[in-house]
Short mmCIF file of C-alpha atoms and ligand atoms in Angstrom, two decimals:
data_model
loop_
_atom_site.label_atom_id
_atom_site.label_comp_id
_atom_site.label_asym_id
_atom_site.label_seq_id
_atom_site.Cartn_x
_atom_site.Cartn_y
_atom_site.Cartn_z
CA MET Y 1 -50.59 6.47 104.10
CA ASN Y 2 -48.51 9.53 102.71
CA LYS Y 3 -47.08 6.76 100.16
CA LYS Y 4 -50.37 5.57 99.09
CA ILE Y 5 -51.66 9.22 98.20
CA THR Y 6 -48.33 9.17 96.35
CA MET Y 7 -49.05 6.16 94.20
CA ALA Y 8 -52.38 7.43 93.48
CA ALA Y 9 -51.03 10.66 92.28
CA LEU Y 10 -48.54 8.65 90.11
CA ILE Y 11 -50.93 6.56 88.70
CA VAL Y 12 -53.28 9.31 87.54
CA GLY Y 13 -50.64 11.51 86.56
CA ALA Y 14 -49.36 8.57 84.09
CA THR Y 15 -53.01 8.01 82.99
CA SER Y 16 -53.07 11.63 81.97
CA SER Y 17 -50.01 11.66 80.30
CA MET Y 18 -50.88 8.73 78.11
CA ALA Y 19 -54.04 10.47 77.38
CA MET Y 20 -51.90 13.41 75.77
CA ALA Y 21 -49.96 11.46 73.96
CA GLN Y 22 -53.39 10.08 72.30
CA SER Y 23 -55.00 13.25 72.18
CA ASP Y 24 -51.79 15.37 71.14
CA PRO Y 25 -51.06 14.22 67.45
CA LEU Y 26 -47.76 16.22 67.28
CA ARG Y 27 -46.34 14.08 70.11
CA PHE Y 28 -43.43 11.96 68.98
CA ASP Y 29 -43.66 8.46 70.23
CA PRO Y 30 -40.19 7.02 71.20
CA GLU Y 31 -41.19 3.23 71.31
CA ASN Y 32 -42.82 3.27 67.59
CA PHE Y 33 -40.24 2.51 65.37
CA THR Y 34 -38.48 -0.38 63.13
CA ARG Y 35 -35.19 -1.19 62.99
CA GLN Y 36 -33.36 -0.72 59.53
CA THR Y 37 -30.28 -0.73 58.00
CA LEU Y 38 -28.08 1.01 55.39
CA PHE Y 39 -25.15 -0.57 53.56
CA MET Y 40 -22.71 2.10 52.98
CA PRO Y 41 -20.14 2.01 49.75
CA ASP Y 42 -17.22 1.26 52.02
CA GLY Y 43 -19.15 -1.99 53.12
CA GLU Y 44 -20.01 -0.69 56.63
CA GLU Y 45 -23.57 -1.48 57.91
CA VAL Y 46 -25.37 1.36 59.41
CA THR Y 47 -28.33 0.14 61.50
CA TYR Y 48 -30.88 2.99 62.97
CA LYS Y 49 -34.13 3.21 64.42
CA ALA Y 50 -36.75 4.44 61.72
CA TYR Y 51 -39.88 6.70 62.80
CA GLU Y 52 -41.68 7.11 59.66
CA GLY Y 53 -44.92 8.81 58.34
CA LEU Y 54 -45.27 11.35 61.58
CA GLN Y 55 -47.60 14.07 61.09
CA TYR Y 56 -45.98 17.62 61.73
CA VAL Y 57 -49.09 19.88 61.53
CA LYS Y 58 -52.16 19.34 63.43
CA ASN Y 59 -54.27 20.23 60.18
CA VAL Y 60 -53.03 18.00 57.35
CA GLU Y 61 -54.09 19.18 54.10
CA ASP Y 62 -51.98 16.93 51.92
CA SER Y 63 -51.50 13.21 53.80
CA THR Y 64 -49.07 12.24 50.99
CA TYR Y 65 -46.42 14.89 51.73
CA GLN Y 66 -47.19 16.60 55.13
CA THR Y 67 -45.16 14.03 57.27
CA LEU Y 68 -41.41 13.56 58.31
CA ASN Y 69 -39.45 10.64 58.89
CA ILE Y 70 -36.55 10.32 61.67
CA TYR Y 71 -33.84 7.97 61.41
CA VAL Y 72 -31.61 7.50 64.89
CA PRO Y 73 -28.33 5.54 64.72
CA GLU Y 74 -27.91 2.62 67.08
CA HIS Y 75 -24.67 4.32 67.54
CA LEU Y 76 -25.18 7.97 68.18
CA ALA Y 77 -21.85 9.51 67.90
CA ASP Y 78 -20.03 10.26 71.29
CA ILE Y 79 -20.17 13.74 71.47
CA PRO Y 80 -22.05 15.97 74.32
CA ARG Y 81 -24.42 17.20 71.94
CA VAL Y 82 -25.65 15.31 68.91
CA PRO Y 83 -26.76 17.20 66.18
CA ILE Y 84 -29.69 16.68 63.50
CA LEU Y 85 -29.21 16.98 59.69
CA MET Y 86 -32.79 17.63 58.19
CA ARG Y 87 -32.69 16.97 54.51
CA THR Y 88 -35.26 18.23 52.01
CA TYR Y 89 -35.43 16.58 48.49
CA VAL Y 90 -37.57 19.31 47.09
CA GLY Y 91 -36.26 19.78 43.41
CA GLY Y 92 -37.90 21.85 40.61
CA TYR Y 93 -40.09 23.41 43.52
CA MET Y 94 -42.17 20.30 43.18
CA ALA Y 95 -43.71 18.42 46.01
CA SER Y 96 -41.40 15.76 47.95
CA THR Y 97 -42.43 13.27 50.09
CA ALA Y 98 -40.73 12.15 53.32
CA LYS Y 99 -38.04 9.80 52.17
CA SER Y 100 -35.20 6.88 53.67
CA PRO Y 101 -31.96 8.06 54.02
CA SER Y 102 -29.08 6.92 51.38
CA PRO Y 103 -26.15 5.44 51.40
CA SER Y 104 -24.95 7.99 48.84
CA ASP Y 105 -25.92 11.40 50.15
CA ALA Y 106 -25.25 13.40 53.13
CA THR Y 107 -28.32 11.56 55.05
CA GLY Y 108 -26.16 8.15 55.00
CA ARG Y 109 -23.07 9.78 56.02
CA ALA Y 110 -24.80 11.71 58.97
CA LEU Y 111 -25.89 8.27 60.23
CA LYS Y 112 -22.96 6.93 59.81
CA GLU Y 113 -21.28 9.63 61.71
CA GLY Y 114 -23.96 9.07 64.59
CA TYR Y 115 -26.00 11.80 63.83
CA VAL Y 116 -29.81 12.11 63.81
CA VAL Y 117 -31.61 12.41 60.55
CA CYS Y 118 -34.87 13.90 59.81
CA ILE Y 119 -36.30 13.68 56.22
CA PRO Y 120 -39.82 15.89 55.72
CA GLY Y 121 -41.79 15.78 52.78
CA SER Y 122 -43.30 19.02 51.71
CA ARG Y 123 -45.84 20.36 49.37
CA GLY Y 124 -44.80 21.65 46.05
CA SER Y 125 -46.05 23.00 42.88
CA ASN Y 126 -47.34 19.52 41.67
CA SER Y 127 -49.19 18.47 44.69
CA THR Y 128 -52.71 18.36 44.61
CA ILE Y 129 -55.89 17.41 46.49
CA GLU Y 130 -59.61 16.75 45.47
CA CYS Y 131 -62.14 18.44 47.12
CA ASP Y 132 -65.80 18.58 46.34
CA GLY Y 133 -65.01 17.12 42.79
CA LYS Y 134 -62.48 19.89 42.29
CA THR Y 135 -58.47 19.77 42.01
CA ILE Y 136 -56.74 21.93 44.55
CA TYR Y 137 -53.07 22.73 44.16
CA THR Y 138 -51.81 22.56 47.56
CA GLY Y 139 -48.01 23.61 47.60
CA THR Y 140 -48.02 27.02 45.94
CA ALA Y 141 -45.50 29.08 47.18
CA PRO Y 142 -45.10 29.61 50.19
CA ASN Y 143 -46.46 26.58 51.50
CA GLY Y 144 -43.40 24.01 50.81
CA LEU Y 145 -41.46 26.16 53.05
CA LEU Y 146 -44.29 26.36 55.45
CA ASP Y 147 -44.28 22.66 55.78
CA LEU Y 148 -40.51 22.47 56.34
CA LYS Y 149 -40.75 25.32 59.03
CA ALA Y 150 -43.53 23.30 60.45
CA ALA Y 151 -41.16 20.19 60.50
CA VAL Y 152 -38.55 22.04 62.38
CA ARG Y 153 -40.84 23.14 65.09
CA TYR Y 154 -42.08 19.35 65.42
CA LEU Y 155 -38.18 18.67 65.99
CA ARG Y 156 -37.73 21.29 68.85
CA TYR Y 157 -41.42 20.58 70.30
CA ASN Y 158 -40.30 16.97 70.98
CA ASP Y 159 -36.81 17.53 71.51
CA SER Y 160 -36.87 15.54 75.07
CA LEU Y 161 -38.50 13.14 72.96
CA ILE Y 162 -36.47 12.80 69.90
CA PRO Y 163 -32.59 11.89 70.38
CA GLY Y 164 -30.33 14.65 69.13
CA GLU Y 165 -30.24 18.34 69.72
CA SER Y 166 -32.93 20.29 68.27
CA GLU Y 167 -30.43 23.29 69.13
CA LEU Y 168 -28.43 21.72 66.39
CA ILE Y 169 -30.39 21.33 63.45
CA PHE Y 170 -28.53 21.83 60.02
CA THR Y 171 -31.00 21.76 57.18
CA ASP Y 172 -29.69 20.60 53.70
CA GLY Y 173 -30.64 20.86 50.18
CA THR Y 174 -30.05 21.08 46.82
CA SER Y 175 -31.37 23.63 44.00
CA ALA Y 176 -34.79 24.76 44.78
CA GLY Y 177 -34.05 22.56 47.99
CA GLY Y 178 -31.07 24.65 48.45
CA ALA Y 179 -33.17 27.46 48.34
CA ILE Y 180 -35.56 26.06 50.92
CA SER Y 181 -32.56 25.22 52.96
CA SER Y 182 -31.51 28.99 52.47
CA LEU Y 183 -34.66 30.18 53.75
CA LEU Y 184 -35.06 27.93 56.82
CA GLY Y 185 -31.57 29.49 57.69
CA ALA Y 186 -32.84 33.12 57.10
CA THR Y 187 -36.47 33.02 58.26
CA GLY Y 188 -36.19 31.53 61.63
CA ASN Y 189 -39.20 32.73 63.85
CA ALA Y 190 -39.90 35.26 61.62
CA PRO Y 191 -43.07 36.96 62.08
CA GLU Y 192 -43.92 37.43 58.74
CA TYR Y 193 -44.93 33.47 58.82
CA GLU Y 194 -46.63 32.99 61.99
CA PRO Y 195 -50.23 33.34 60.94
CA TYR Y 196 -49.81 31.03 58.18
CA LEU Y 197 -47.99 28.38 60.65
CA LYS Y 198 -50.88 28.60 63.32
CA ARG Y 199 -53.74 28.29 60.62
CA MET Y 200 -51.87 24.77 59.45
CA GLY Y 201 -51.76 24.14 63.40
CA ALA Y 202 -47.82 23.97 63.20
CA ALA Y 203 -46.12 22.91 66.89
CA ASP Y 204 -46.10 25.65 69.17
CA ALA Y 205 -42.07 26.17 69.21
CA ARG Y 206 -39.17 28.08 67.56
CA ASP Y 207 -38.07 27.28 64.16
CA ASP Y 208 -34.72 29.15 63.78
CA VAL Y 209 -32.02 26.58 62.84
CA PHE Y 210 -28.28 26.25 63.82
CA ALA Y 211 -26.98 25.75 60.14
CA ALA Y 212 -27.75 25.96 56.42
CA ILE Y 213 -26.29 23.96 53.99
CA CYS Y 214 -27.20 24.80 50.41
CA TYR Y 215 -26.34 23.46 47.37
CA CYS Y 216 -26.81 25.43 44.13
CA PRO Y 217 -29.31 27.79 45.57
CA ILE Y 218 -31.94 28.76 43.20
CA THR Y 219 -33.09 31.66 45.10
CA ASP Y 220 -33.71 35.50 45.08
CA LEU Y 221 -36.03 34.69 42.52
CA ASN Y 222 -37.34 38.05 41.39
CA HIS Y 223 -33.86 39.03 40.70
CA ALA Y 224 -32.43 35.98 39.30
CA ASP Y 225 -33.66 37.17 35.61
CA MET Y 226 -31.65 40.39 35.48
CA GLU Y 227 -28.73 38.74 37.06
CA TYR Y 228 -28.72 35.94 34.65
CA GLU Y 229 -28.59 38.61 31.42
CA TRP Y 230 -26.33 40.78 33.14
CA LEU Y 231 -23.73 37.99 33.57
CA TYR Y 232 -24.51 36.11 30.64
CA GLY Y 233 -25.37 38.75 28.25
CA CYS Y 234 -21.74 38.59 26.70
CA THR Y 235 -22.56 35.10 24.82
CA ASN Y 236 -25.54 36.23 23.45
CA THR Y 237 -24.24 36.59 19.89
CA GLY Y 238 -21.80 33.85 20.32
CA VAL Y 239 -22.53 30.43 21.74
CA ARG Y 240 -25.79 31.23 23.17
CA HIS Y 241 -27.31 32.25 19.58
CA LEU Y 242 -30.14 34.49 20.53
CA ASN Y 243 -32.58 35.95 18.48
CA GLU Y 244 -33.29 39.54 17.96
CA GLN Y 245 -36.31 39.44 20.40
CA GLN Y 246 -34.27 37.46 22.86
CA ILE Y 247 -31.75 39.88 22.74
CA VAL Y 248 -33.97 42.68 23.62
CA ILE Y 249 -35.26 40.84 26.24
CA SER Y 250 -31.62 40.29 27.40
CA GLU Y 251 -30.68 43.87 27.26
CA GLU Y 252 -33.75 45.11 29.06
CA LEU Y 253 -33.26 42.96 32.10
CA SER Y 254 -29.38 43.42 32.21
CA ALA Y 255 -30.06 46.95 32.53
CA GLN Y 256 -31.79 46.56 35.40
CA CYS Y 257 -29.20 44.79 37.33
CA PRO Y 258 -26.60 47.74 38.14
CA ASP Y 259 -29.14 49.20 40.40
CA TYR Y 260 -29.64 46.04 42.39
CA ILE Y 261 -26.41 45.14 42.42
CA ASN Y 262 -25.60 48.61 44.13
CA SER Y 263 -28.79 48.64 46.19
CA LEU Y 264 -27.40 45.34 48.17
CA GLY Y 265 -24.39 47.51 49.55
CA LEU Y 266 -22.12 44.45 49.81
CA LYS Y 267 -18.21 44.50 50.84
CA ASP Y 268 -15.44 42.16 50.26
CA LYS Y 269 -13.55 40.77 52.96
CA ALA Y 270 -11.30 43.83 53.08
CA GLY Y 271 -14.26 46.04 53.67
CA ASN Y 272 -14.18 47.50 50.08
CA LEU Y 273 -17.83 48.45 48.69
CA ILE Y 274 -18.84 45.72 45.85
CA THR Y 275 -20.37 47.62 43.10
CA ALA Y 276 -21.68 46.81 39.50
CA ASP Y 277 -18.62 48.31 38.42
CA ASN Y 278 -16.35 46.45 40.32
CA TYR Y 279 -18.36 43.18 40.64
CA LYS Y 280 -16.87 41.46 37.80
CA GLU Y 281 -13.54 41.39 39.14
CA PHE Y 282 -14.90 40.54 42.75
CA LEU Y 283 -16.53 37.13 40.86
CA LYS Y 284 -13.48 36.52 39.10
CA THR Y 285 -11.71 36.47 42.91
CA PHE Y 286 -14.05 33.36 43.42
CA LEU Y 287 -13.52 31.27 40.21
CA ILE Y 288 -9.62 32.06 40.56
CA GLN Y 289 -9.71 30.44 43.72
CA SER Y 290 -11.69 27.44 42.84
CA ALA Y 291 -8.94 27.09 39.73
CA HIS Y 292 -6.13 27.16 42.21
CA ARG Y 293 -7.55 24.70 44.71
CA ALA Y 294 -8.68 22.32 41.47
CA LEU Y 295 -4.71 22.53 40.46
CA GLN Y 296 -3.52 21.59 43.88
CA GLU Y 297 -5.80 18.84 43.95
CA GLY Y 298 -4.58 17.48 40.65
CA CYS Y 299 -7.18 18.58 38.27
CA GLU Y 300 -5.84 19.76 34.73
CA ILE Y 301 -7.00 23.20 33.61
CA PRO Y 302 -7.08 23.72 29.86
CA ASP Y 303 -5.87 26.94 28.45
CA THR Y 304 -8.82 27.34 26.14
CA ILE Y 305 -11.57 28.50 28.88
CA GLY Y 306 -10.22 32.01 30.09
CA PHE Y 307 -7.47 31.23 32.36
CA LYS Y 308 -4.22 32.59 32.19
CA PHE Y 309 -1.34 31.15 33.88
CA TYR Y 310 2.35 32.38 35.28
CA GLN Y 311 4.35 32.15 32.11
CA ASP Y 312 7.59 30.65 33.11
CA LYS Y 313 10.24 30.29 30.21
CA SER Y 314 12.07 27.98 31.99
CA GLY Y 315 9.27 26.16 33.96
CA PRO Y 316 8.02 22.36 33.92
CA MET Y 317 5.89 23.47 30.90
CA GLY Y 318 8.68 23.31 28.80
CA GLY Y 319 8.83 27.02 27.71
CA PRO Y 320 6.91 30.09 27.42
CA GLY Y 321 3.54 29.98 26.39
CA ASN Y 322 0.31 29.51 28.45
CA GLY Y 323 -0.59 26.02 27.86
CA PRO Y 324 -2.54 24.01 30.09
CA ARG Y 325 -1.72 23.20 33.65
CA ARG Y 326 -2.14 20.02 35.35
CA GLY Y 327 -2.00 19.25 39.07
CA MET Y 328 -0.15 17.07 41.13
CA GLY Y 329 -0.75 13.71 41.34
CA LEU Y 330 -4.06 12.04 40.32
CA ARG Y 331 -7.63 13.30 41.82
CA THR Y 332 -9.85 10.65 42.31
CA ASP Y 333 -13.62 11.28 41.93
CA ASP Y 334 -15.79 11.19 44.75
CA GLY Y 335 -18.45 9.03 42.59
CA ARG Y 336 -20.78 12.05 42.53
CA GLY Y 337 -19.49 13.93 39.07
CA ALA Y 338 -16.55 15.06 37.66
CA PRO Y 339 -14.57 17.11 39.81
CA SER Y 340 -11.81 17.43 37.09
CA PHE Y 341 -11.28 17.41 33.43
CA GLY Y 342 -9.73 14.08 33.88
CA PRO Y 343 -6.81 13.48 36.31
CA GLY Y 344 -3.76 14.00 34.59
CA ASN Y 345 -1.55 10.65 34.26
CA ALA Y 346 2.12 12.54 34.98
CA PRO Y 347 2.49 14.74 37.98
CA ARG Y 348 3.58 18.29 36.76
CA PHE Y 349 2.58 20.47 39.49
CA ASN Y 350 4.83 23.41 40.16
CA LYS Y 351 3.99 25.20 43.02
CA THR Y 352 5.92 28.42 41.98
CA SER Y 353 4.67 28.27 38.14
CA ASP Y 354 0.97 26.77 38.32
CA TYR Y 355 -0.95 29.26 39.45
CA VAL Y 356 -3.52 31.31 37.45
CA THR Y 357 -2.67 35.02 36.77
CA ALA Y 358 -5.56 36.41 35.21
CA LEU Y 359 -9.17 35.21 34.07
CA ASP Y 360 -10.92 36.44 30.82
CA LEU Y 361 -14.41 36.08 32.39
CA ASP Y 362 -16.28 36.34 29.18
CA LYS Y 363 -14.34 33.56 28.03
CA TYR Y 364 -14.83 31.48 30.92
CA LEU Y 365 -18.48 32.20 30.70
CA SER Y 366 -19.00 30.97 26.87
CA PHE Y 367 -17.12 27.72 28.21
CA VAL Y 368 -19.84 27.47 30.50
CA ALA Y 369 -22.51 28.02 28.07
CA SER Y 370 -21.00 25.45 25.77
CA VAL Y 371 -21.06 22.81 28.46
CA THR Y 372 -24.96 23.46 28.96
CA PRO Y 373 -27.19 25.63 26.63
CA LEU Y 374 -28.24 28.74 28.69
CA LYS Y 375 -31.60 29.39 29.74
CA THR Y 376 -33.27 31.60 27.25
CA PRO Y 377 -34.57 35.18 28.68
CA PRO Y 378 -36.06 35.57 31.00
CA ALA Y 379 -34.35 32.45 32.64
CA PHE Y 380 -36.81 32.07 35.63
CA ASP Y 381 -40.33 34.07 34.92
CA GLN Y 382 -40.34 33.24 31.73
CA MET Y 383 -44.11 32.34 31.29
CA GLY Y 384 -45.87 34.61 28.28
CA VAL Y 385 -42.95 36.96 27.74
CA LEU Y 386 -41.26 35.16 24.51
CA ILE Y 387 -42.92 31.56 25.10
CA PRO Y 388 -46.11 30.47 27.01
CA THR Y 389 -44.29 27.75 28.74
CA PRO Y 390 -44.40 28.12 32.37
CA SER Y 391 -41.13 27.69 34.26
CA PRO Y 392 -40.84 25.58 37.46
CA GLU Y 393 -41.00 29.18 39.40
CA ASN Y 394 -44.04 30.26 37.38
CA LYS Y 395 -45.63 27.13 38.31
CA VAL Y 396 -45.16 27.64 42.24
CA PHE Y 397 -46.19 30.87 42.23
CA GLY Y 398 -49.29 29.88 40.63
CA ASN Y 399 -52.71 29.41 42.33
CA LYS Y 400 -54.89 26.77 43.87
CA ALA Y 401 -56.72 25.98 40.58
CA GLY Y 402 -53.04 25.18 39.14
CA GLU Y 403 -52.78 28.16 36.89
CA ALA Y 404 -49.02 29.49 36.94
CA ALA Y 405 -48.36 33.03 37.48
CA ASN Y 406 -45.52 35.63 36.66
CA PHE Y 407 -43.70 36.94 39.54
CA THR Y 408 -41.86 39.87 38.33
CA GLU Y 409 -43.58 42.93 36.97
CA PHE Y 410 -40.98 42.76 33.98
CA SER Y 411 -42.49 39.62 32.56
CA LEU Y 412 -46.26 40.42 33.96
CA ARG Y 413 -45.79 43.58 31.87
CA HIS Y 414 -44.39 41.87 28.95
CA ARG Y 415 -47.18 39.22 29.02
CA LEU Y 416 -49.85 41.47 29.31
CA ASN Y 417 -48.50 44.20 26.99
CA ASP Y 418 -49.11 46.81 29.43
CA ALA Y 419 -46.51 49.19 30.95
CA SER Y 420 -48.25 50.08 33.81
CA ALA Y 421 -49.21 46.33 35.12
CA LYS Y 422 -48.67 45.60 38.57
CA LEU Y 423 -48.45 42.52 40.83
CA ASP Y 424 -51.18 42.11 43.09
CA LYS Y 425 -50.41 42.70 46.86
CA ASP Y 426 -50.86 38.83 47.66
CA MET Y 427 -48.34 37.93 45.00
CA VAL Y 428 -45.88 40.62 45.93
CA LYS Y 429 -46.02 39.08 49.80
CA ARG Y 430 -45.48 35.73 48.40
CA VAL Y 431 -42.69 36.63 46.44
CA TYR Y 432 -41.24 38.50 49.56
CA LEU Y 433 -41.77 35.40 51.99
CA MET Y 434 -39.53 33.09 49.29
CA ASN Y 435 -36.49 35.20 49.36
CA PRO Y 436 -34.17 34.86 52.02
CA MET Y 437 -32.20 38.15 51.10
CA ASN Y 438 -35.08 40.06 52.72
CA PHE Y 439 -34.80 38.18 55.99
CA ILE Y 440 -30.94 38.32 56.48
CA ASP Y 441 -30.80 41.64 57.86
CA ASN Y 442 -34.32 42.87 58.78
CA GLY Y 443 -34.07 42.61 62.07
CA LYS Y 444 -36.89 40.46 62.84
CA SER Y 445 -35.85 36.92 61.98
CA THR Y 446 -33.23 34.69 63.85
CA VAL Y 447 -30.61 33.90 61.30
CA ALA Y 448 -28.60 30.76 61.44
CA GLN Y 449 -25.19 31.52 62.57
CA ASN Y 450 -23.45 28.84 60.14
CA TRP Y 451 -23.78 28.55 56.40
CA PHE Y 452 -22.58 26.13 53.81
CA ILE Y 453 -23.06 27.48 50.47
CA ARG Y 454 -21.52 25.59 47.27
CA HIS Y 455 -22.55 26.29 43.43
CA GLY Y 456 -20.54 24.61 40.75
CA ALA Y 457 -18.32 26.61 38.80
CA LYS Y 458 -19.70 25.38 35.92
CA ASP Y 459 -23.10 25.34 37.05
CA ARG Y 460 -25.61 27.61 34.80
CA ASP Y 461 -28.79 27.27 36.55
CA THR Y 462 -28.58 30.34 37.80
CA SER Y 463 -26.23 33.32 37.86
CA PHE Y 464 -23.21 33.25 39.97
CA LEU Y 465 -24.55 36.46 41.29
CA VAL Y 466 -27.19 34.51 43.27
CA PRO Y 467 -25.03 32.40 45.59
CA ILE Y 468 -22.33 35.04 45.86
CA ASN Y 469 -24.56 37.93 46.88
CA LEU Y 470 -26.44 35.22 49.41
CA ALA Y 471 -22.94 34.46 51.00
CA VAL Y 472 -21.47 38.06 50.90
CA LYS Y 473 -24.57 39.11 52.73
CA LEU Y 474 -24.44 36.61 55.43
CA GLU Y 475 -20.96 37.30 55.88
CA ASN Y 476 -21.11 41.19 56.36
CA THR Y 477 -23.84 40.59 58.70
CA GLY Y 478 -21.44 38.26 61.03
CA LYS Y 479 -22.63 34.97 60.02
CA ASN Y 480 -19.72 32.08 59.55
CA VAL Y 481 -19.93 31.28 55.82
CA ASP Y 482 -18.12 28.71 54.17
CA PHE Y 483 -18.73 29.61 50.58
CA PHE Y 484 -17.07 28.06 47.74
CA LEU Y 485 -17.53 27.42 43.29
CA PRO Y 486 -16.23 23.79 43.29
CA TRP Y 487 -14.54 23.39 40.03
CA ASN Y 488 -16.03 21.95 37.23
CA ARG Y 489 -19.03 21.07 39.03
CA PRO Y 490 -22.54 21.09 37.41
CA HIS Y 491 -25.54 21.58 38.83
CA SER Y 492 -25.71 19.14 41.59
CA GLY Y 493 -25.64 18.51 45.52
CA ASP Y 494 -24.41 16.48 48.32
CA TYR Y 495 -21.04 15.91 46.67
CA ASN Y 496 -17.77 15.94 48.32
CA LEU Y 497 -19.45 14.91 51.52
CA ASP Y 498 -15.95 14.61 53.43
CA ASP Y 499 -15.25 18.47 53.07
CA LEU Y 500 -19.20 18.96 54.18
CA PHE Y 501 -18.80 17.02 57.43
CA ASN Y 502 -15.43 18.20 58.37
CA TRP Y 503 -17.33 21.57 58.22
CA ILE Y 504 -20.06 19.96 60.36
CA VAL Y 505 -17.75 18.91 62.95
CA ARG Y 506 -15.50 22.26 62.96
CA THR Y 507 -19.00 24.21 63.42
CA LEU Y 508 -19.71 21.65 66.43
CA LYS Y 509 -16.89 22.52 68.55
C1 LIG S 1 -34.37 23.30 39.76
C2 LIG S 1 -33.23 23.98 38.78
C3 LIG S 1 -33.71 25.17 38.13
O1 LIG S 1 -33.03 25.34 36.88
C4 LIG S 1 -34.49 25.58 38.46
O2 LIG S 1 -35.01 26.95 37.83
C5 LIG S 1 -35.57 25.63 39.61
C6 LIG S 1 -35.23 24.49 40.57
C7 LIG S 1 -33.96 22.19 40.64
O3 LIG S 1 -33.14 21.16 40.19
O4 LIG S 1 -34.44 21.99 41.60
#
């Protein structure tokens, strides 16, 4: 009798959970997958279960982008808690569909390591839907970020159904995607986003993450113009070839930067305050560190780009002088760009004499600008100041009708030729929501404990100040930050995967 009741209760229970699965669009179905294989560059085959096209919000506005894919390797890593790599392919602040893993980036590598991979799509500056005969732009800021926060919530909401630990989410992105990754890391559970996420029908779950991997994050957008001019202004009449009007804009922007730097109250590792007065010396320490590692790894550094080397009259360079230094042995490329100036063909590295003693920063910045022409001022909020063309940032801060917009008072005032023009309240809020710097120490969000931040030593897409300030602010608030400016690296991401995955293993310990 008792047994019968139990059976009946079981049947009712099973039926109601099946009904729940059907009625809950955010519930993950572990049985609904296809089997796929990735062929890795080393010939290894990695087989995994693919769960694709999953809806991560209840109120989908744009079904082209608001879905995610989950990939679960057949052989999960043999560790107590398997992490989830959440990789966004956002670039240029544009929309990005949910993609498949690639053998040549962190997604393929993560699967090979036995980690779960999630690749969400998200709306962006160019995503549109047709509504009552009108084209609506769906991905204006902060909607792309909201989508990815909803994707994090989906992973947590379905934690018991999806292999891998939703408490161990590593977000990863490059450039605008690196910026979004930094926002995901900085804005966990921040109440400022709650009303938007509710409206979208995001899962009722937390959205903080364990770690953020940020390659060349194009962020701190409302200060990026002044930071760019303050740093690169030294090239205005040289390699940058600015005209008079551009120089005026450059100098106006540059003049705003010291107050901003000083307002941050950043400290170096020894606890010294970083100010506008000592910032350039501080920046040099990162570039010199990059050059030193390059030398140790076998790269050659020419003597024409600002680095000064130890002068050893009896040294292996054959007498006095400041010739190029060459590292020990051959540095092999990782296949994703050029890490060195070309490996030297004869090992000449000398531990005592081949090191950098000084850096002429202006000369080095001119070198960077000679490799890839700099952006013209203003580098980001450019629309209507000296040229009519909107930047990717002007577009993402645009409106539903697809009209791009200014997002700094500086550019708005120049465009309108009105020195008292003000950004409207809504824009001020959107700009605030898109800047991770606002959330690191505001006491209201759960900031990721672990950060991997890279910005190439010759990447001029944004000023070096942007990633440095982000990294130092995080470090100053007690986060674990692995920050580096990889030598001779242009604007790119997911390179040197050994470096990245060794760091992932360390953070999991
Ligand atoms: C990207 C690059 C930029 O220079 C920029 O201003 C915005 C985005 C990108 O590659 O994503």
